[in-house]
Amino acid sequence: MDDRDFLKIAIEQGAKSLAEGGVPVGAAIAVDGTLLAAGHNRRVQQGSVIRHGETDALENAGRQHASVYARATMYTTLSPCDMCTGAILLYKIPRVVIGENRTFLGNEALLRERGVEVIVLDDPECKALMDEFIRRYPDVWNEDIGEE
């Protein structure tokens, strides 16, 4: 499997969240070319403040030895926010593949500054998912990004 294949898993997770009425951000974690875990934003569905796509994928991965995360790639449909950037740095995930960053630009600069390889695929399907969500739920989107 390659980056596009793993991003497709993240996109499927994002679409699942949108179908549930949630923020359509999905994520997948791969280690040595094998899927470790996937997840999607569950803030709306669970009334959670921390279940973003990336943190949900980490939760679904469960406890892993640091050496596992040191070989991992995080795939996410949207540029990681500060919280998810912090989780990536905390677990020393060395590579992040982002579906799109035009809807929201997270802290990619900090990731790069800390030595993380950041790849932005500018995927139209990721952008379309976010556009649909923002059109349908603008208030939830503003809440998600901390806007009034």
XYZ file of N, CA, C and O in Angstrom, residues 1-145:
580
model
N 0.851 -1.191 0.000
C 0.000 0.000 0.000
C 0.885 1.238 0.000
O 1.959 1.244 0.581
N 0.393 2.307 -0.616
C 1.156 3.544 -0.658
C 0.369 4.661 0.034
O -0.706 4.423 0.606
N 0.922 5.876 -0.029
C 0.298 7.008 0.661
C -1.151 7.218 0.246
O -2.013 7.490 1.090
N -1.447 7.106 -1.028
C -2.825 7.316 -1.498
C -3.773 6.246 -0.938
O -4.921 6.541 -0.618
N -3.296 5.023 -0.828
C -4.130 3.942 -0.275
C -4.479 4.211 1.187
O -5.630 4.037 1.606
N -3.486 4.633 1.963
C -3.745 4.920 3.378
C -4.584 6.178 3.543
O -5.432 6.241 4.437
N -4.366 7.163 2.662
C -5.215 8.362 2.726
C -6.656 7.976 2.405
O -7.586 8.521 3.004
N -6.856 7.048 1.508
C -8.212 6.600 1.166
C -8.912 6.041 2.413
O -10.107 6.276 2.612
N -8.182 5.330 3.246
C -8.756 4.826 4.504
C -9.172 6.001 5.389
O -10.259 5.998 5.983
N -8.322 7.017 5.466
C -8.655 8.210 6.258
C -9.889 8.908 5.679
O -10.761 9.361 6.432
N -9.984 8.982 4.361
C -11.146 9.602 3.713
C -12.417 8.824 4.051
O -13.461 9.419 4.352
N -12.343 7.500 4.008
C -13.500 6.681 4.382
C -13.932 6.960 5.817
O -15.124 7.017 6.126
N -12.957 7.149 6.695
C -13.261 7.489 8.087
C -13.924 8.866 8.176
O -14.876 9.051 8.936
N -13.418 9.828 7.416
C -14.014 11.160 7.407
C -15.451 11.131 6.895
O -16.338 11.793 7.446
N -15.694 10.355 5.849
C -17.044 10.224 5.302
C -17.974 9.577 6.332
O -19.149 9.943 6.442
N -17.452 8.635 7.090
C -18.236 7.993 8.159
C -18.660 9.032 9.193
O -19.808 9.049 9.630
N -17.734 9.903 9.566
C -18.061 10.944 10.536
C -19.138 11.874 9.989
O -20.086 12.216 10.697
N -19.003 12.288 8.731
C -20.008 13.162 8.123
C -21.374 12.483 8.116
O -22.382 13.115 8.430
N -21.419 11.188 7.800
C -22.681 10.448 7.798
C -23.306 10.400 9.186
O -24.534 10.300 9.317
N -22.472 10.488 10.218
C -22.949 10.495 11.605
C -23.284 11.905 12.094
O -23.661 12.089 13.248
N -23.116 12.904 11.217
C -23.379 14.291 11.581
C -22.200 14.979 12.228
O -22.346 16.050 12.809
N -21.018 14.361 12.120
C -19.821 14.905 12.748
C -18.878 15.571 11.762
O -19.113 15.577 10.551
N -17.811 16.112 12.301
C -16.776 16.774 11.506
C -16.063 15.704 10.671
O -15.568 14.715 11.229
N -15.988 15.871 9.341
C -15.481 14.801 8.480
C -13.962 14.736 8.372
O -13.396 14.760 7.279
N -13.307 14.647 9.507
C -11.856 14.465 9.505
C -11.576 13.019 9.904
O -12.008 12.558 10.956
N -10.867 12.331 9.023
C -10.498 10.959 9.279
C -8.994 10.832 9.327
O -8.264 11.684 8.803
N -8.521 9.768 9.952
C -7.087 9.541 10.073
C -6.800 8.046 10.042
O -7.659 7.223 10.360
N -5.581 7.737 9.663
C -5.101 6.364 9.681
C -3.634 6.400 10.081
O -2.920 7.349 9.755
N -3.211 5.374 10.790
C -1.810 5.252 11.186
C -1.275 3.965 10.569
O -1.858 2.890 10.765
N -0.188 4.101 9.832
C 0.448 2.939 9.224
C 1.860 2.797 9.780
O 2.542 3.795 10.037
N 2.276 1.562 9.959
C 3.623 1.250 10.434
C 4.206 0.191 9.511
O 3.593 -0.874 9.325
N 5.342 0.509 8.942
C 6.015 -0.433 8.048
C 5.090 -0.923 6.934
O 5.079 -2.098 6.582
N 4.274 -0.015 6.399
C 3.402 -0.354 5.286
C 2.153 -1.126 5.646
O 1.436 -1.611 4.761
N 1.853 -1.237 6.935
C 0.676 -1.973 7.406
C -0.190 -1.040 8.245
O 0.323 -0.294 9.085
N -1.491 -1.112 8.051
C -2.416 -0.296 8.831
C -2.394 -0.725 10.294
O -2.596 -1.903 10.604
N -2.122 0.231 11.182
C -2.161 -0.020 12.619
C -3.546 0.302 13.169
O -4.121 -0.463 13.950
N -4.086 1.456 12.771
C -5.390 1.886 13.280
C -5.934 3.005 12.406
O -5.189 3.664 11.678
N -7.225 3.219 12.523
C -7.887 4.332 11.837
C -8.904 4.919 12.803
O -9.307 4.271 13.779
N -9.316 6.134 12.534
C -10.310 6.773 13.377
C -10.888 7.992 12.702
O -10.416 8.407 11.639
N -11.910 8.542 13.314
C -12.524 9.755 12.768
C -12.983 10.675 13.895
O -13.127 10.249 15.035
N -13.174 11.919 13.526
C -13.590 12.924 14.483
C -14.920 12.510 15.099
O -15.862 12.190 14.383
N -14.971 12.504 16.415
C -16.182 12.112 17.145
C -16.613 13.190 18.141
O -17.341 12.905 19.097
N -16.164 14.416 17.916
C -16.519 15.491 18.848
C -18.025 15.648 19.003
O -18.528 15.740 20.116
N -18.719 15.710 17.873
C -20.173 15.895 17.915
C -20.844 14.633 18.441
O -21.686 14.689 19.352
N -20.466 13.486 17.906
C -21.128 12.239 18.237
C -20.987 11.881 19.716
O -21.910 11.341 20.317
N -19.823 12.159 20.308
C -19.587 11.789 21.706
C -19.601 12.983 22.656
O -19.383 12.811 23.848
N -19.834 14.184 22.115
C -19.775 15.371 22.964
C -18.383 15.554 23.544
O -18.215 16.024 24.667
N -17.376 15.182 22.768
C -15.993 15.178 23.237
C -15.249 16.439 22.786
O -15.493 16.956 21.701
N -14.317 16.869 23.594
C -13.471 17.998 23.202
C -12.142 17.534 22.619
O -11.381 18.345 22.099
N -11.850 16.236 22.696
C -10.534 15.758 22.250
C -10.573 14.670 21.185
O -9.516 14.266 20.696
N -11.721 14.190 20.786
C -11.776 13.094 19.812
C -11.755 13.640 18.379
O -12.733 13.580 17.661
N -10.602 14.163 18.007
C -10.372 14.538 16.614
C -10.000 13.269 15.848
O -9.778 12.211 16.447
N -9.911 13.354 14.532
C -9.581 12.176 13.741
C -8.262 11.545 14.162
O -8.163 10.327 14.343
N -7.244 12.370 14.352
C -5.919 11.867 14.699
C -5.899 11.258 16.094
O -5.319 10.181 16.300
N -6.535 11.922 17.054
C -6.527 11.392 18.416
C -7.401 10.149 18.520
O -7.106 9.248 19.311
N -8.448 10.068 17.717
C -9.280 8.863 17.688
C -8.479 7.690 17.116
O -8.553 6.573 17.643
N -7.703 7.938 16.080
C -6.849 6.880 15.512
C -5.819 6.417 16.542
O -5.581 5.213 16.690
N -5.226 7.363 17.269
C -4.269 6.987 18.315
C -4.945 6.168 19.403
O -4.397 5.159 19.875
N -6.136 6.565 19.804
C -6.882 5.810 20.811
C -7.168 4.398 20.316
O -7.038 3.416 21.063
N -7.544 4.287 19.049
C -7.853 2.978 18.481
C -6.607 2.107 18.324
O -6.705 0.872 18.333
N -5.443 2.744 18.203
C -4.184 1.984 18.126
C -3.844 1.362 19.470
O -3.138 0.352 19.529
N -4.327 1.957 20.542
C -4.032 1.433 21.870
C -2.587 1.687 22.263
O -1.853 2.395 21.575
N -2.192 1.124 23.369
C -0.821 1.305 23.854
C 0.142 0.627 22.898
O -0.022 -0.543 22.570
N 1.142 1.369 22.488
C 2.171 0.852 21.592
C 3.529 1.241 22.152
O 3.672 2.300 22.782
N 4.512 0.437 21.904
C 5.881 0.763 22.294
C 6.341 1.962 21.469
O 5.936 2.136 20.320
N 7.182 2.782 22.037
C 7.686 3.974 21.347
C 8.324 3.628 20.004
O 8.237 4.407 19.049
N 8.934 2.455 19.900
C 9.581 2.065 18.645
C 8.569 1.878 17.516
O 8.909 2.021 16.346
N 7.330 1.569 17.866
C 6.279 1.432 16.844
C 5.962 2.799 16.262
O 5.943 2.987 15.039
N 5.700 3.769 17.135
C 5.386 5.112 16.651
C 6.563 5.746 15.918
O 6.375 6.557 15.016
N 7.772 5.373 16.266
C 8.971 5.914 15.596
C 9.065 5.472 14.135
O 9.825 6.058 13.364
N 8.265 4.464 13.753
C 8.239 3.981 12.364
C 6.910 4.296 11.683
O 6.639 3.810 10.580
N 6.072 5.094 12.311
C 4.703 5.310 11.838
C 4.571 6.514 10.912
O 5.387 7.441 10.938
N 3.513 6.461 10.130
C 3.047 7.619 9.367
C 1.610 7.866 9.774
O 0.797 6.936 9.819
N 1.306 9.129 10.091
C -0.071 9.537 10.378
C -0.651 10.101 9.082
O -0.079 11.016 8.489
N -1.763 9.550 8.659
C -2.500 10.050 7.502
C -3.727 10.759 8.023
O -4.459 10.214 8.849
N -3.957 11.978 7.563
C -5.108 12.733 8.019
C -5.700 13.521 6.859
O -4.967 14.005 5.998
N -7.012 13.614 6.844
C -7.670 14.285 5.726
C -7.508 15.801 5.774
O -7.643 16.460 4.750
N -7.217 16.338 6.945
C -7.105 17.782 7.123
C -5.863 18.109 7.943
O -5.484 17.349 8.835
N -5.258 19.236 7.667
C -4.069 19.694 8.380
C -4.297 19.634 9.896
O -5.324 20.107 10.384
N -3.386 19.027 10.656
C -3.609 18.826 12.089
C -3.633 20.126 12.896
O -2.769 20.987 12.741
N -4.611 20.217 13.782
C -4.710 21.357 14.696
C -3.561 21.292 15.708
O -2.768 20.344 15.716
N -3.489 22.287 16.571
C -2.430 22.315 17.580
C -2.456 21.090 18.492
O -1.410 20.538 18.837
N -3.654 20.649 18.898
C -3.746 19.489 19.783
C -3.222 18.233 19.087
O -2.443 17.474 19.668
N -3.641 18.032 17.851
C -3.210 16.833 17.120
C -1.737 16.929 16.743
O -1.028 15.913 16.760
N -1.269 18.132 16.452
C 0.165 18.336 16.222
C 0.938 17.926 17.467
O 1.945 17.227 17.388
N 0.451 18.330 18.634
C 1.102 17.969 19.886
C 1.133 16.465 20.099
O 2.144 15.918 20.559
N 0.048 15.774 19.762
C 0.012 14.317 19.915
C 1.019 13.657 18.974
O 1.709 12.708 19.365
N 1.122 14.149 17.763
C 2.090 13.615 16.800
C 3.508 13.797 17.339
O 4.332 12.877 17.289
N 3.780 14.967 17.890
C 5.107 15.237 18.454
C 5.346 14.411 19.715
O 6.445 13.882 19.921
N 4.344 14.290 20.572
C 4.476 13.534 21.809
C 4.876 12.082 21.535
O 5.755 11.534 22.199
N 4.243 11.477 20.536
C 4.527 10.084 20.224
C 5.640 9.916 19.188
O 5.930 8.796 18.780
N 6.246 11.050 18.819
C 7.412 11.041 17.923
C 7.134 10.330 16.597
O 7.959 9.588 16.081
N 5.941 10.599 16.066
C 5.590 10.078 14.741
C 6.370 10.907 13.725
O 6.225 12.121 13.675
N 7.219 10.272 12.914
C 8.150 11.027 12.081
C 7.612 11.523 10.749
O 8.277 12.313 10.068
N 6.396 11.100 10.388
C 5.901 11.427 9.053
C 4.393 11.631 9.101
O 3.670 10.827 9.697
N 3.924 12.710 8.450
C 2.502 13.012 8.393
C 2.132 13.294 6.938
O 2.777 14.114 6.281
N 1.090 12.622 6.470
C 0.564 12.858 5.129
C -0.809 13.477 5.290
O -1.694 12.892 5.934
N -0.980 14.666 4.720
C -2.183 15.474 4.888
C -2.966 15.502 3.578
O -2.400 15.778 2.517
N -4.256 15.243 3.671
C -5.104 15.275 2.483
C -5.231 16.670 1.903
O -5.070 16.867 0.704
N -5.539 17.639 2.751
C -5.651 19.029 2.277
C -5.451 19.999 3.429
O -5.713 19.678 4.583
N -4.988 21.202 3.074
C -4.762 22.232 4.085
C -5.302 23.591 3.657
O -4.945 24.602 4.237
N -6.168 23.605 2.641
C -6.746 24.882 2.214
C -7.934 25.272 3.078
O -8.158 26.447 3.331
N -8.698 24.294 3.547
C -9.835 24.573 4.425
C -9.350 25.075 5.781
O -9.907 26.012 6.341
N -8.306 24.442 6.276
C -7.749 24.785 7.590
C -6.264 24.473 7.565
O -5.873 23.362 7.209
N -5.459 25.455 7.924
C -4.015 25.250 8.009
C -3.644 25.103 9.473
O -3.708 26.053 10.245
N -3.292 23.889 9.836
C -2.875 23.613 11.204
C -1.428 24.004 11.418
O -0.871 24.828 10.688
N -0.810 23.392 12.391
C 0.546 23.783 12.767
C 1.601 22.937 12.049
O 2.487 22.347 12.675
N 1.509 22.927 10.729
C 2.478 22.205 9.913
C 3.888 22.752 10.112
O 4.861 21.995 10.076
N 3.993 24.048 10.339
C 5.315 24.660 10.526
C 6.014 24.074 11.749
O 7.221 23.787 11.703
N 5.293 23.882 12.849
C 5.884 23.301 14.048
C 6.320 21.854 13.793
O 7.388 21.441 14.235
N 5.495 21.110 13.094
C 5.871 19.734 12.764
C 7.191 19.716 11.994
O 8.119 18.981 12.340
N 7.276 20.547 10.965
C 8.506 20.600 10.162
C 9.695 21.060 11.005
O 10.793 20.510 10.901
N 9.451 22.078 11.837
C 10.513 22.611 12.698
C 11.071 21.529 13.620
O 12.266 21.520 13.927
N 10.204 20.609 14.033
C 10.611 19.535 14.945
C 11.078 18.277 14.206
O 11.246 17.226 14.802
N 11.268 18.398 12.881
C 11.857 17.307 12.117
C 10.889 16.306 11.520
O 11.309 15.288 10.967
N 9.597 16.572 11.619
C 8.604 15.674 11.042
C 8.515 15.945 9.538
O 8.440 17.091 9.105
N 8.510 14.877 8.758
C 8.293 15.012 7.319
C 6.799 15.236 7.098
O 5.972 14.423 7.547
N 6.454 16.332 6.441
C 5.057 16.683 6.196
C 4.819 16.701 4.692
O 5.518 17.410 3.957
N 3.854 15.924 4.256
C 3.503 15.850 2.840
C 2.037 16.244 2.709
O 1.173 15.686 3.390
N 1.745 17.210 1.836
C 0.374 17.646 1.584
C -0.004 17.184 0.179
O 0.627 17.599 -0.795
N -1.024 16.338 0.084
C -1.424 15.781 -1.201
C -2.441 16.639 -1.945
O -2.687 16.412 -3.120
N -3.035 17.620 -1.266
C -4.040 18.499 -1.879
C -5.107 17.665 -2.601
O -5.393 17.870 -3.781
N -5.692 16.753 -1.864
C -6.651 15.800 -2.416
C -8.036 16.434 -2.563
O -8.593 16.945 -1.582
N -8.607 16.403 -3.771
C -9.916 17.037 -3.976
C -11.053 16.382 -3.201
O -12.015 17.054 -2.817
N -10.968 15.086 -2.941
C -12.019 14.411 -2.179
C -12.028 14.892 -0.728
O -13.091 15.078 -0.127
N -10.852 15.115 -0.163
C -10.768 15.659 1.204
C -11.382 17.052 1.250
O -12.150 17.370 2.166
N -11.059 17.867 0.268
C -11.593 19.239 0.209
C -13.108 19.202 0.051
O -13.831 19.960 0.715
N -13.613 18.312 -0.797
C -15.057 18.219 -1.016
C -15.796 17.811 0.255
O -16.882 18.328 0.538
N -15.217 16.880 1.032
C -15.832 16.481 2.302
C -15.969 17.678 3.242
O -17.024 17.891 3.849
N -14.902 18.452 3.360
C -14.932 19.614 4.252
C -15.899 20.673 3.737
O -16.642 21.275 4.516
N -15.897 20.925 2.424
C -16.813 21.919 1.855
C -18.263 21.544 2.134
O -19.076 22.403 2.495
N -18.591 20.268 1.975
C -19.955 19.797 2.235
C -20.308 19.995 3.709
O -21.398 20.476 4.041
N -19.403 19.640 4.589
C -19.653 19.792 6.018
C -19.856 21.263 6.390
O -20.806 21.606 7.102
N -18.971 22.129 5.925
C -19.061 23.552 6.260
C -20.366 24.146 5.717
O -20.996 24.974 6.377
N -20.788 23.707 4.538
C -22.056 24.175 3.971
C -23.233 23.730 4.849
O -24.138 24.513 5.123
N -23.200 22.475 5.318
C -24.312 21.925 6.090
C -24.305 22.361 7.555
O -25.360 22.526 8.161
N -23.101 22.500 8.139
C -22.993 22.756 9.578
C -21.998 23.881 9.886
O -21.007 23.658 10.584
N -22.251 25.092 9.405
C -21.262 26.167 9.615
C -21.011 26.483 11.086
O -19.879 26.783 11.468
N -22.026 26.392 11.923
C -21.837 26.689 13.348
C -20.943 25.656 14.021
O -20.101 25.999 14.858
N -21.111 24.394 13.670
C -20.279 23.338 14.247
C -18.835 23.501 13.768
O -17.891 23.322 14.541
N -18.653 23.873 12.510
C -17.302 24.097 11.983
C -16.627 25.234 12.750
O -15.483 25.105 13.186
N -17.332 26.343 12.943
C -16.746 27.464 13.671
C -16.397 27.069 15.101
O -15.354 27.466 15.616
N -17.243 26.282 15.722
C -16.948 25.775 17.065
C -15.692 24.910 17.041
O -14.820 25.011 17.908
N -15.582 24.070 16.017
C -14.459 23.129 15.930
C -13.132 23.862 15.791
O -12.121 23.411 16.317
N -13.124 24.965 15.083
C -11.868 25.705 14.878
C -11.707 26.867 15.858
O -10.782 27.666 15.730
